[in-house]
PDB file of C-alpha atoms in Angstrom:
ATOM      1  CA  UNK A 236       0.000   0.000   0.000  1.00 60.00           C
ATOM      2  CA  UNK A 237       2.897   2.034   0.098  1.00 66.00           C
ATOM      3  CA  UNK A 238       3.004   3.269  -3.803  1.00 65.00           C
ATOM      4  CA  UNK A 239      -0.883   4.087  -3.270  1.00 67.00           C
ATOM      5  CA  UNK A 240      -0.505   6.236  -0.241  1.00 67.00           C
ATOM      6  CA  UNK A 241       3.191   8.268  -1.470  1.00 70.00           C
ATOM      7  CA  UNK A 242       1.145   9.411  -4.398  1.00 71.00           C
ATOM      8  CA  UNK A 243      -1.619  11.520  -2.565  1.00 73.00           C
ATOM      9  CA  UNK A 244      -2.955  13.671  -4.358  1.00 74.00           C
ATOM     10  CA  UNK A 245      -2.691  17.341  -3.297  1.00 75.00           C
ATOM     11  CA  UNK A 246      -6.857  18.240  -3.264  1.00 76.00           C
ATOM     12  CA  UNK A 247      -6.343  19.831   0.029  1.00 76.00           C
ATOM     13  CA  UNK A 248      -3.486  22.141  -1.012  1.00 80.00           C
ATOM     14  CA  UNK A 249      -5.727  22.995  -4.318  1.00 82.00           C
ATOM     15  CA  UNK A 250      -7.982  24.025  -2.085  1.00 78.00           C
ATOM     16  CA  UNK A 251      -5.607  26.166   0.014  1.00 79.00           C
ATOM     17  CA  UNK A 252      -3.916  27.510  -2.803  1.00 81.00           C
ATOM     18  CA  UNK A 253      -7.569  28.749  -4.170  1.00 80.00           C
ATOM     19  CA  UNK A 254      -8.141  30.278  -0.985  1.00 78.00           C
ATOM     20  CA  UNK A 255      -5.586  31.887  -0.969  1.00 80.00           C
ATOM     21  CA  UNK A 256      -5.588  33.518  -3.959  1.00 83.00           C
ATOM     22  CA  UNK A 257      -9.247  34.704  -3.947  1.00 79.00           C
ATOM     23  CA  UNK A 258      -7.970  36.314  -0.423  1.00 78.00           C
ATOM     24  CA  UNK A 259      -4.917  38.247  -2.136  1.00 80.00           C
ATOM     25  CA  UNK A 260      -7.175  39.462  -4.998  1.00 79.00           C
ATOM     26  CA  UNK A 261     -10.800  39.794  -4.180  1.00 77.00           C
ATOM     27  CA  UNK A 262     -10.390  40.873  -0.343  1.00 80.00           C
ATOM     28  CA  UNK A 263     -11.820  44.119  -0.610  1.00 82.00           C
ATOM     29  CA  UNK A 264     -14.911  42.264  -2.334  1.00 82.00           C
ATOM     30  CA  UNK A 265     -15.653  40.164   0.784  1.00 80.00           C
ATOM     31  CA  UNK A 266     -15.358  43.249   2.900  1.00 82.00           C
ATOM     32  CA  UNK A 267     -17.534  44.805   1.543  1.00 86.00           C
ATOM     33  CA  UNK A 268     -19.869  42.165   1.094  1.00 83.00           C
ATOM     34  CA  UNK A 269     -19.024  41.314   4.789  1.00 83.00           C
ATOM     35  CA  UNK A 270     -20.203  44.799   6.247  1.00 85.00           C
ATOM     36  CA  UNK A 271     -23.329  45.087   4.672  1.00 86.00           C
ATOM     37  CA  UNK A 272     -24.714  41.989   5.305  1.00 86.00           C
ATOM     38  CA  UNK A 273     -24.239  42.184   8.562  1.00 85.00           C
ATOM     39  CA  UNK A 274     -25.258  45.557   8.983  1.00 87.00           C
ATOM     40  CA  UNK A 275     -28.519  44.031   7.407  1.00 88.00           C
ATOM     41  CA  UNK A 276     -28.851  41.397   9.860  1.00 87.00           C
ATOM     42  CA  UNK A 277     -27.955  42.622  12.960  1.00 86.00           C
ATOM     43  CA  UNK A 278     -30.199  46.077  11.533  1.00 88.00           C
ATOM     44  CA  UNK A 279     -33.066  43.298  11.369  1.00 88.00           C
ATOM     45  CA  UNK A 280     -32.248  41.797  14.882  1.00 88.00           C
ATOM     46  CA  UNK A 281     -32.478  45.333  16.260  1.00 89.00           C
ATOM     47  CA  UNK A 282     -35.414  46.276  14.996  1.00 89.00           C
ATOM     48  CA  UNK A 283     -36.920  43.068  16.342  1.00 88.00           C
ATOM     49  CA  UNK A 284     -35.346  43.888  19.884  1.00 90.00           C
ATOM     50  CA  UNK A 285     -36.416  47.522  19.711  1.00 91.00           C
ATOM     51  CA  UNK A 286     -40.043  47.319  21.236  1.00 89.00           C
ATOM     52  CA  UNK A 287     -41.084  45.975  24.830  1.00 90.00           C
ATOM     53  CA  UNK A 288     -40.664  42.018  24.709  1.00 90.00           C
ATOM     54  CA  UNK A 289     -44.801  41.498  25.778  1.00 92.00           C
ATOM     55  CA  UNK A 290     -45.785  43.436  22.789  1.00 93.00           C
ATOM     56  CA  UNK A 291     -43.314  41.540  20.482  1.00 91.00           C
ATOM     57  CA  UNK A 292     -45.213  38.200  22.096  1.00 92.00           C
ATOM     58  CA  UNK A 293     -48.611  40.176  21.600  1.00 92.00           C
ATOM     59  CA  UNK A 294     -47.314  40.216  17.553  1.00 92.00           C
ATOM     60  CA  UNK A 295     -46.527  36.696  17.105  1.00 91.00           C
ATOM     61  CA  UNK A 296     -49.169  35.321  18.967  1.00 91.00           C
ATOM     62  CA  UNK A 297     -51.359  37.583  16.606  1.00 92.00           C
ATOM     63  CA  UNK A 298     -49.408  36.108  13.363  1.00 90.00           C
ATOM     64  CA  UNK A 299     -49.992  32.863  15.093  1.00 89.00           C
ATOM     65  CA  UNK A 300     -53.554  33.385  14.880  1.00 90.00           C
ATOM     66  CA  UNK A 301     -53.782  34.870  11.863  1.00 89.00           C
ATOM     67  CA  UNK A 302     -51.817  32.063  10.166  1.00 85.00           C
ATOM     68  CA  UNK A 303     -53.527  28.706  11.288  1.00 82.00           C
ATOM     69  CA  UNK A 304     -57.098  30.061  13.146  1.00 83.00           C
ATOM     70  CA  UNK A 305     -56.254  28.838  15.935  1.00 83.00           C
ATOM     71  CA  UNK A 306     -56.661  30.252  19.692  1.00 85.00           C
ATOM     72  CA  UNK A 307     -54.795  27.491  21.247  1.00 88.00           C
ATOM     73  CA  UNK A 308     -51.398  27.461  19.296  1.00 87.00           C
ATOM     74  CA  UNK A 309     -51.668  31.791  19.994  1.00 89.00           C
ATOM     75  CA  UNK A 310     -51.934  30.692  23.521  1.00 92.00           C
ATOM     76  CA  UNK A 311     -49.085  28.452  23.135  1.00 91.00           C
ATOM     77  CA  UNK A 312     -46.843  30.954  21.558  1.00 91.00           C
ATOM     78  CA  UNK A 313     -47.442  33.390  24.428  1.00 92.00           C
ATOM     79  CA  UNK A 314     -46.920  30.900  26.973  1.00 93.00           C
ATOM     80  CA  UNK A 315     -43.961  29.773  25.269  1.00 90.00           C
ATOM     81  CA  UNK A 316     -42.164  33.242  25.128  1.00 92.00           C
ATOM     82  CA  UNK A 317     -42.587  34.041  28.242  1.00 92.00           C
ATOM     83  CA  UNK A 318     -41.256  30.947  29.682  1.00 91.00           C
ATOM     84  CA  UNK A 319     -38.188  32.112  27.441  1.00 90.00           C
ATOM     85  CA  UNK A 320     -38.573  35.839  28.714  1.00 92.00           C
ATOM     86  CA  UNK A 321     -38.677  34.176  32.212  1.00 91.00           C
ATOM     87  CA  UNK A 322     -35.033  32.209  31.568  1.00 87.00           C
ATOM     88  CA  UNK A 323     -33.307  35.466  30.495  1.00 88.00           C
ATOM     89  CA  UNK A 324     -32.969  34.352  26.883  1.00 90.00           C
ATOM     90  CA  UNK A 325     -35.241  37.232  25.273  1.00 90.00           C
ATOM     91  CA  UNK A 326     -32.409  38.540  23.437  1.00 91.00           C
ATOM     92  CA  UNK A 327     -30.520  35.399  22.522  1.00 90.00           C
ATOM     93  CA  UNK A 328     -34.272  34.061  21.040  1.00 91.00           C
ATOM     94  CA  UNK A 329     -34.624  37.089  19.004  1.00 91.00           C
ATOM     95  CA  UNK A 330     -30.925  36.918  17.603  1.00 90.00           C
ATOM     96  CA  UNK A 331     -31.466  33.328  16.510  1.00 90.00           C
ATOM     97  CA  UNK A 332     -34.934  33.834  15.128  1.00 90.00           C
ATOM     98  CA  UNK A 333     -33.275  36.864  12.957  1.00 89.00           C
ATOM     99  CA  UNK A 334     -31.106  34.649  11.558  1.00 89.00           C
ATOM    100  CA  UNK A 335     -32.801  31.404  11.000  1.00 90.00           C
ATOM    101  CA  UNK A 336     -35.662  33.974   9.258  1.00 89.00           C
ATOM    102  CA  UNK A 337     -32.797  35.647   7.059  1.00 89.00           C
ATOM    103  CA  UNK A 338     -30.969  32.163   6.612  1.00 89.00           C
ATOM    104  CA  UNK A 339     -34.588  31.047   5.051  1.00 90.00           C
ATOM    105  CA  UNK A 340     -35.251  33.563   2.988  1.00 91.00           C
ATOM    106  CA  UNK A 341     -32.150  33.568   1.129  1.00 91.00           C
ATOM    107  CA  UNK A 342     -32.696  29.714   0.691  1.00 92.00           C
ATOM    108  CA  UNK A 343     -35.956  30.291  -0.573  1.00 92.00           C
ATOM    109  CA  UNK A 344     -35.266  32.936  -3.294  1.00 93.00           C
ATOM    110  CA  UNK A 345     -32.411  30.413  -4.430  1.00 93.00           C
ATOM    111  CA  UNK A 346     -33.844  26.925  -4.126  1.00 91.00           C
ATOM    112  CA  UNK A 347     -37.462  27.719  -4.845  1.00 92.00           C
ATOM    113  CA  UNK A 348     -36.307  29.236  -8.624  1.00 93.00           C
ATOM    114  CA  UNK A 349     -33.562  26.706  -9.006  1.00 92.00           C
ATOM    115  CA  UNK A 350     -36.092  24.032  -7.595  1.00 91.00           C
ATOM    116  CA  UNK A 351     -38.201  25.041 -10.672  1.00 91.00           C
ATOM    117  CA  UNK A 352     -35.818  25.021 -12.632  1.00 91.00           C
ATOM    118  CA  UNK A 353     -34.175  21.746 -12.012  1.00 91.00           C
ATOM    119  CA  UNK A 354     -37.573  20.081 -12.512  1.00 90.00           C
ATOM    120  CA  UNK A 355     -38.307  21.567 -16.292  1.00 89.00           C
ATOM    121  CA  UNK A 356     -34.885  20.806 -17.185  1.00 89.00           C
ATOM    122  CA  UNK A 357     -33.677  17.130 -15.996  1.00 87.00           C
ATOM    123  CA  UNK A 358     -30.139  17.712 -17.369  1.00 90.00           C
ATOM    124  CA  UNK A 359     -29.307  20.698 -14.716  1.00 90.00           C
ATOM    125  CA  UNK A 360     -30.993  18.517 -11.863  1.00 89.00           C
ATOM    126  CA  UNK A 361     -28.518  15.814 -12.414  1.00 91.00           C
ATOM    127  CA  UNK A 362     -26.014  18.327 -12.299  1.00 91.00           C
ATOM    128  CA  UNK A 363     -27.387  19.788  -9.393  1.00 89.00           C
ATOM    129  CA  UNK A 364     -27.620  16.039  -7.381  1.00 90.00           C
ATOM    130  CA  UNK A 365     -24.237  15.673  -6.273  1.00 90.00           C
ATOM    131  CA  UNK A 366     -23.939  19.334  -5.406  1.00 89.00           C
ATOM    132  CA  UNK A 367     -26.817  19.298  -3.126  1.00 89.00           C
ATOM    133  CA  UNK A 368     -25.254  15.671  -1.641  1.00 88.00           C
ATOM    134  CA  UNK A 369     -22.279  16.911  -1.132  1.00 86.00           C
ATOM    135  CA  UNK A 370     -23.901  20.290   0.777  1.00 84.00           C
ATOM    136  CA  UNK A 371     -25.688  18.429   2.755  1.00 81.00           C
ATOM    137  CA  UNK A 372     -23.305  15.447   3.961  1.00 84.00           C
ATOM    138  CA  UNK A 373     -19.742  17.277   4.328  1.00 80.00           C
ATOM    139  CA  UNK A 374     -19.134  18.322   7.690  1.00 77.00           C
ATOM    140  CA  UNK A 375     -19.731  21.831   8.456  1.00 74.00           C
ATOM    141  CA  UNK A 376     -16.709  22.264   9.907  1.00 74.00           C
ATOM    142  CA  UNK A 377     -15.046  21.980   6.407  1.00 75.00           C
ATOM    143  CA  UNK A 378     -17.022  24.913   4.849  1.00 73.00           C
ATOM    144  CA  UNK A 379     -17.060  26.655   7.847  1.00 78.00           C
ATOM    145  CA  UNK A 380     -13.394  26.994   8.385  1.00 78.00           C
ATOM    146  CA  UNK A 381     -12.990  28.897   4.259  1.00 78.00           C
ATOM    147  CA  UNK A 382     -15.834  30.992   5.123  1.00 80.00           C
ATOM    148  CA  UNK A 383     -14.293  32.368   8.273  1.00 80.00           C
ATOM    149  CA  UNK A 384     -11.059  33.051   6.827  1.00 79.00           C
ATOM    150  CA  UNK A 385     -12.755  34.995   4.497  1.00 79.00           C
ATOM    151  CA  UNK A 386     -15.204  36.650   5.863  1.00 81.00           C
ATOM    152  CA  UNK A 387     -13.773  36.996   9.326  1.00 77.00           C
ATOM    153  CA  UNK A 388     -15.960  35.880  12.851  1.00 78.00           C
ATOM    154  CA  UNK A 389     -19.334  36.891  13.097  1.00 80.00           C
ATOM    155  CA  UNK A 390     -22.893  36.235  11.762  1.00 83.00           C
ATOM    156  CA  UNK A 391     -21.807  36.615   8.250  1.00 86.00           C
ATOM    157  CA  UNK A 392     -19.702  33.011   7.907  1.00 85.00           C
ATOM    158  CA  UNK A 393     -22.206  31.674  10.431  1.00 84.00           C
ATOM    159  CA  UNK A 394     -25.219  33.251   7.664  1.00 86.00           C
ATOM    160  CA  UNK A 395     -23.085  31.408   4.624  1.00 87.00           C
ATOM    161  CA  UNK A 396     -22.764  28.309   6.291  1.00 85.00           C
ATOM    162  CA  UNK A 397     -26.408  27.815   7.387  1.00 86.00           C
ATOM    163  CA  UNK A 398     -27.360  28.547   3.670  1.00 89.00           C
ATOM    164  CA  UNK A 399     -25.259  25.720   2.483  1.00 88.00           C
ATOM    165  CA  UNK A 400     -26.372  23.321   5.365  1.00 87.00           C
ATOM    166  CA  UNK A 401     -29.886  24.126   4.678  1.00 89.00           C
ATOM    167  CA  UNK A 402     -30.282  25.082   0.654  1.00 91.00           C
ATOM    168  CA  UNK A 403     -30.725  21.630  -0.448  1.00 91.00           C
ATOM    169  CA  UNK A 404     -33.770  21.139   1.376  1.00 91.00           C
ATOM    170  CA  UNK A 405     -35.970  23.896  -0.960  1.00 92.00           C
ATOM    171  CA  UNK A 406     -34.301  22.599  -4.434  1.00 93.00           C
ATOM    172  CA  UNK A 407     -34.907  18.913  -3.470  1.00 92.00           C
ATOM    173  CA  UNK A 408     -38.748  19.618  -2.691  1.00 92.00           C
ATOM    174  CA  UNK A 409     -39.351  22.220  -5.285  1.00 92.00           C
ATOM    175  CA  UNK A 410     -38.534  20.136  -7.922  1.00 91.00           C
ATOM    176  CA  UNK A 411     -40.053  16.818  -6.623  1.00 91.00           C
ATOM    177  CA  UNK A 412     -43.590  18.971  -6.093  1.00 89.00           C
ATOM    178  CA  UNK A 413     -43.150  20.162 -10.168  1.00 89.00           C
ATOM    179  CA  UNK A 414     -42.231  17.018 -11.340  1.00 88.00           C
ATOM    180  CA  UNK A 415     -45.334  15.314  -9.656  1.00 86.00           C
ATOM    181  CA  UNK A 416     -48.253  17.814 -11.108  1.00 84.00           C
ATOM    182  CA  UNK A 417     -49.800  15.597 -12.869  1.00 86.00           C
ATOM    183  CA  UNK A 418     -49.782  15.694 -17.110  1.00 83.00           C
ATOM    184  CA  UNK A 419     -53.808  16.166 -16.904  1.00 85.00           C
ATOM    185  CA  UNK A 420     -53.503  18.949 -15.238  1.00 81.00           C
ATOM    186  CA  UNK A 421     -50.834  20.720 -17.712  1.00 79.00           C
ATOM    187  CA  UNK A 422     -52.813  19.189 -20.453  1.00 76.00           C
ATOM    188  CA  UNK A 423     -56.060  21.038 -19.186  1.00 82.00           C
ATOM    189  CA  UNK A 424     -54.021  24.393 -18.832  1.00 78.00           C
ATOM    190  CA  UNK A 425     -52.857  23.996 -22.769  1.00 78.00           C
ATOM    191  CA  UNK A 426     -55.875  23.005 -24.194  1.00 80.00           C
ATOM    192  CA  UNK A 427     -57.338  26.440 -22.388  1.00 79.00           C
ATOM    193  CA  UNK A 428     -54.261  28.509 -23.920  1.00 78.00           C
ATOM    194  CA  UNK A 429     -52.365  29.083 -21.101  1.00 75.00           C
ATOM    195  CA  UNK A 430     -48.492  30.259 -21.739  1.00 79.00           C
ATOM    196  CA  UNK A 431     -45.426  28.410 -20.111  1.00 81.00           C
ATOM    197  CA  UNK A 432     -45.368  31.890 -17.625  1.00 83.00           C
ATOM    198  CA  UNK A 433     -49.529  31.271 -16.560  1.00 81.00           C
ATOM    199  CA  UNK A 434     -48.458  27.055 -16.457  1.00 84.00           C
ATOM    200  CA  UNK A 435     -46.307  27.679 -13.690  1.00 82.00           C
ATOM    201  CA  UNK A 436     -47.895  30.348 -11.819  1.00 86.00           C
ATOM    202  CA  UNK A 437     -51.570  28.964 -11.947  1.00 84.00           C
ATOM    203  CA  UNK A 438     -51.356  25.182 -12.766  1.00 85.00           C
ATOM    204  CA  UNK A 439     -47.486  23.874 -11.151  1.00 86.00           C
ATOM    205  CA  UNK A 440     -46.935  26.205  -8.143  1.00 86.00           C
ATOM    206  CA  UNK A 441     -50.683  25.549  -6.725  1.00 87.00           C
ATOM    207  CA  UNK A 442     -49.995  22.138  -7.070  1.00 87.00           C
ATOM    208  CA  UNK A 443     -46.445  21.614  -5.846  1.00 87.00           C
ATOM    209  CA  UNK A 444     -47.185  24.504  -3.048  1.00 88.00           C
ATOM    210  CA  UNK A 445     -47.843  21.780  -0.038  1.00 88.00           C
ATOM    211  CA  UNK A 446     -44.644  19.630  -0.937  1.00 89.00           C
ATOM    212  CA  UNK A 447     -43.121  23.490  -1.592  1.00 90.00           C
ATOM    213  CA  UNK A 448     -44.081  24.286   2.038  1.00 88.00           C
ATOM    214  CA  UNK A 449     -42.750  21.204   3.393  1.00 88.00           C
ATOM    215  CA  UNK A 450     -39.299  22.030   1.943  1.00 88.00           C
ATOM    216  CA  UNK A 451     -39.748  25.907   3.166  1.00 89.00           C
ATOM    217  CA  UNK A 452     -40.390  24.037   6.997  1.00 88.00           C
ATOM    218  CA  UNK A 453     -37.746  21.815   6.695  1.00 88.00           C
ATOM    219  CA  UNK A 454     -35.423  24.527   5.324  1.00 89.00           C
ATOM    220  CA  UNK A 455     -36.182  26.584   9.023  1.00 89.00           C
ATOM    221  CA  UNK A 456     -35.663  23.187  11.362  1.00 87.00           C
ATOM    222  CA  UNK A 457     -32.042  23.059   9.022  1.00 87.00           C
ATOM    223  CA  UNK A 458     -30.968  26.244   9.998  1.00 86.00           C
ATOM    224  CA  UNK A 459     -32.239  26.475  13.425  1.00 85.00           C
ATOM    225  CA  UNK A 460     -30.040  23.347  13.974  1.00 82.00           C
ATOM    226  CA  UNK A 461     -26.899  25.303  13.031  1.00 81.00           C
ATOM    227  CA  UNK A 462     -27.180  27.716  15.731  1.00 77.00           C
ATOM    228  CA  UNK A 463     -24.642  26.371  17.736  1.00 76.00           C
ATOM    229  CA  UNK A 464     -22.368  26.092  15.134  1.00 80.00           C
ATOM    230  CA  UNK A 465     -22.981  29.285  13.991  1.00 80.00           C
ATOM    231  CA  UNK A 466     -22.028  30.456  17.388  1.00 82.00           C
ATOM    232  CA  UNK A 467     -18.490  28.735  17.103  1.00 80.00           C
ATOM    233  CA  UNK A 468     -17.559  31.967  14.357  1.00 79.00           C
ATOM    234  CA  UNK A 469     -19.023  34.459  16.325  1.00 78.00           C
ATOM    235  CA  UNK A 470     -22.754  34.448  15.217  1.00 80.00           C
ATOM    236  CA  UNK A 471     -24.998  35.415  18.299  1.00 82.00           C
ATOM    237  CA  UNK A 472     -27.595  33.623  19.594  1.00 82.00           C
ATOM    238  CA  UNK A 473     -28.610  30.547  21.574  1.00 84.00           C
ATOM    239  CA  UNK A 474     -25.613  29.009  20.564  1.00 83.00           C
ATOM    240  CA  UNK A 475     -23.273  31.088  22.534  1.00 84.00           C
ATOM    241  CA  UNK A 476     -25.244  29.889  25.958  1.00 87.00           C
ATOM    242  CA  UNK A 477     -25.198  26.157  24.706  1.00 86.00           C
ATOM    243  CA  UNK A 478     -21.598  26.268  23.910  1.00 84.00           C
ATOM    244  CA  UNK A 479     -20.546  28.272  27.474  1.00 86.00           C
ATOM    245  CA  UNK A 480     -22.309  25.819  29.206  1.00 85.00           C
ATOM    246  CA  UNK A 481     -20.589  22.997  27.071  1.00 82.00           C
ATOM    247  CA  UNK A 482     -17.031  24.561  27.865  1.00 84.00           C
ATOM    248  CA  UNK A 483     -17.589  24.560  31.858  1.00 85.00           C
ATOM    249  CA  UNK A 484     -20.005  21.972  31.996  1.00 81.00           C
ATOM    250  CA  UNK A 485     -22.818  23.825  33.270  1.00 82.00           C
ATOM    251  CA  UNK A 486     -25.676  21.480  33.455  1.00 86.00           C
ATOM    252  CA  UNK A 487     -28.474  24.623  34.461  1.00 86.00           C
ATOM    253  CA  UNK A 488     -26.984  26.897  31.667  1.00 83.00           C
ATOM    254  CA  UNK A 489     -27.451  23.961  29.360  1.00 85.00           C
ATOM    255  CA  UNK A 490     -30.481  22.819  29.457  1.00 88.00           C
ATOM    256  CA  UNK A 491     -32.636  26.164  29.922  1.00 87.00           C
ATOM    257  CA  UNK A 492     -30.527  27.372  26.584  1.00 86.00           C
ATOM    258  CA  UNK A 493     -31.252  24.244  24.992  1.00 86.00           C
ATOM    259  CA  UNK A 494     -35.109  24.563  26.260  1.00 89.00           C
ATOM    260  CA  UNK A 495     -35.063  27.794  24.514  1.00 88.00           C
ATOM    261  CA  UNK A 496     -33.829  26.326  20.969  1.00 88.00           C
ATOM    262  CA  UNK A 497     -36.591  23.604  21.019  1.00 88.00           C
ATOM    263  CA  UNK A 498     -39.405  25.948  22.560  1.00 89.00           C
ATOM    264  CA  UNK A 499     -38.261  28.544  19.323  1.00 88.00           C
ATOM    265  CA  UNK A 500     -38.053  25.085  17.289  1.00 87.00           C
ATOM    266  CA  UNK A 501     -41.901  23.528  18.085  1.00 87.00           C
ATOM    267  CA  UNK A 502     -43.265  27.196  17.788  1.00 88.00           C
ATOM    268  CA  UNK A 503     -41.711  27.433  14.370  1.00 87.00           C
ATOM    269  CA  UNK A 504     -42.983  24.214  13.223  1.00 84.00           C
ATOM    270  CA  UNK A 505     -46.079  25.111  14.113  1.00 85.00           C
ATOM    271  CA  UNK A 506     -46.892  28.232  12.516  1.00 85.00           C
ATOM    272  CA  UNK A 507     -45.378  27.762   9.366  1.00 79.00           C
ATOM    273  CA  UNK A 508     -47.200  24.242   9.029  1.00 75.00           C
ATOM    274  CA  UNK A 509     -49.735  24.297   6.156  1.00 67.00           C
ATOM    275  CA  UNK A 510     -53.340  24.908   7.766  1.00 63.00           C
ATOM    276  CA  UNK A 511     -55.586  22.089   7.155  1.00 56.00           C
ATOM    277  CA  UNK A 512     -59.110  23.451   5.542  1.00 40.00           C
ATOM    278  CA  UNK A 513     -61.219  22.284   8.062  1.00 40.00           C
ATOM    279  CA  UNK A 514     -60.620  21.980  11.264  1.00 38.00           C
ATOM    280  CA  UNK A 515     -58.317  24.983  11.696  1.00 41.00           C
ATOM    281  CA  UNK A 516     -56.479  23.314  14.679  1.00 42.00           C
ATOM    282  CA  UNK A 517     -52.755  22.278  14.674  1.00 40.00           C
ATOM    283  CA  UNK A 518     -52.269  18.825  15.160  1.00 39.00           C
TER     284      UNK A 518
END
């Protein structure tokens, strides 16, 4: 095995090398780039901090509401945030729902259009297969490492990575909700006339818009999940708690942080699920 292993070849120094280049020539680029996103972000987390915490809880109980219809998941979301008020993790919460919100809606004006795109054109999703393997099974440590050379600690490699963790999720869904409309139904809208532009907006998206909303769901569990990574390059949030109590093994710490995550987690789930026609109720 000794021939095989003294002819390695170099794919990690390829790597560096491109790095490194992109870092002596386009540095100014990712400042600049750098800065305003996260004046963005952390402008977005401030404005969310900005009024009294009970009348932020007033709002999302009332999106809550006017979401799924239902009285009991507003009560839940109240009851919820102000267990988390109670804790001391207010501002942590609303750092961490800034960015899993902004981590989501960058995925979904990428994945959604690419999503659509991959499923009219087979030939650019199986082009677009290994990428999204590959995105979603390499560590994140690997990605995460490039980033925050480049873009220096903060929310902005922590923003980047979460993207790439959680992209994969809208493209895969997107195009497995287009793909299944079935041919009656694009039949019907060409027999009536309708253009390629009124096929997709009235006939495909309808259609695919449940298996849509399950990738748009699973896109938000995906990134809330990186929030302790996140918090390894400087990104604030839960994560910093989780990972303080992880370095000095502080069992309280731990677990009321980590109560936090999932209590931001099962609200999330809940409001963005699709409402069922009927009942009105979350289930």
């Amino acid at each position: 095995m000794d021939w095989l292993t003294a002819y390695k070849l170099p794919l990690g120094r390829w790597i560096k090398d491109r790095v490194e280049w992109l870092l002596d020539h386009a540095t100014w680029a990712f400042d600049i780039f750098s800065d305003n996103l996260d004046a963005l972000i952390n402008g977005f987390i401030d404005l969310m901090l900005w009024p009294h915490p009970l009348l932020m809880v007033a709002l999302f109980a009332a999106i809550a509401w006017w979401l799924q219809r239902s009285w009991k998941l507003a009560l839940l979301v109240v009851l919820s945030l102000l267990l988390v008020i109670n804790l001391g993790y207010w501002t942590e919460t609303i750092q961490t729902l800034g960015l899993v919100l902004f981590s989501t809606l960058v995925c979904v004006l990428i994945g959604i259009p690419l999503g659509v795109a991959a499923a009219h054109r087979p030939w650019l999703y199986h082009i677009l297969r290994p990428l999204l393997d590959l995105m979603q099974t390499i560590p994140t440590f690997v990605y995460l490492i490039p980033t925050m050379i480049m873009f220096g600690l903060g929310v902005v490699p922590g923003l980047i990575s979460t993207v790439i963790f959680a992209l994969p999720a809208p493209v895969r869904l997107t195009c497995l909700g287009i793909s299944g409309v079935p041919v009656n139904l694009l039949e019907a809208g060409q027999a009536f006339g309708a253009t390629r532009h009124q096929q997709l907006w009235k006939v495909e998206l309808p259609h695919a818009m449940p298996t849509i909303m399950a990738g748009v769901t699973q896109c938000i569990m995906l990134s809330l999940s990186m929030v302790v990574i996140a918090s390894m390059v400087g990104a604030p949030g839960l994560g910093i708690p989780v990972l303080r109590a992880l370095n000095t093994v502080n069992i309280a710490q731990g677990f009321e942080a980590g109560l936090a995550i999932v209590v931001l987690a099962i609200l999330l789930d809940r409001i963005c699920r699709r409402r069922d026609s009927g009942a009105g109720e979350p289930h």
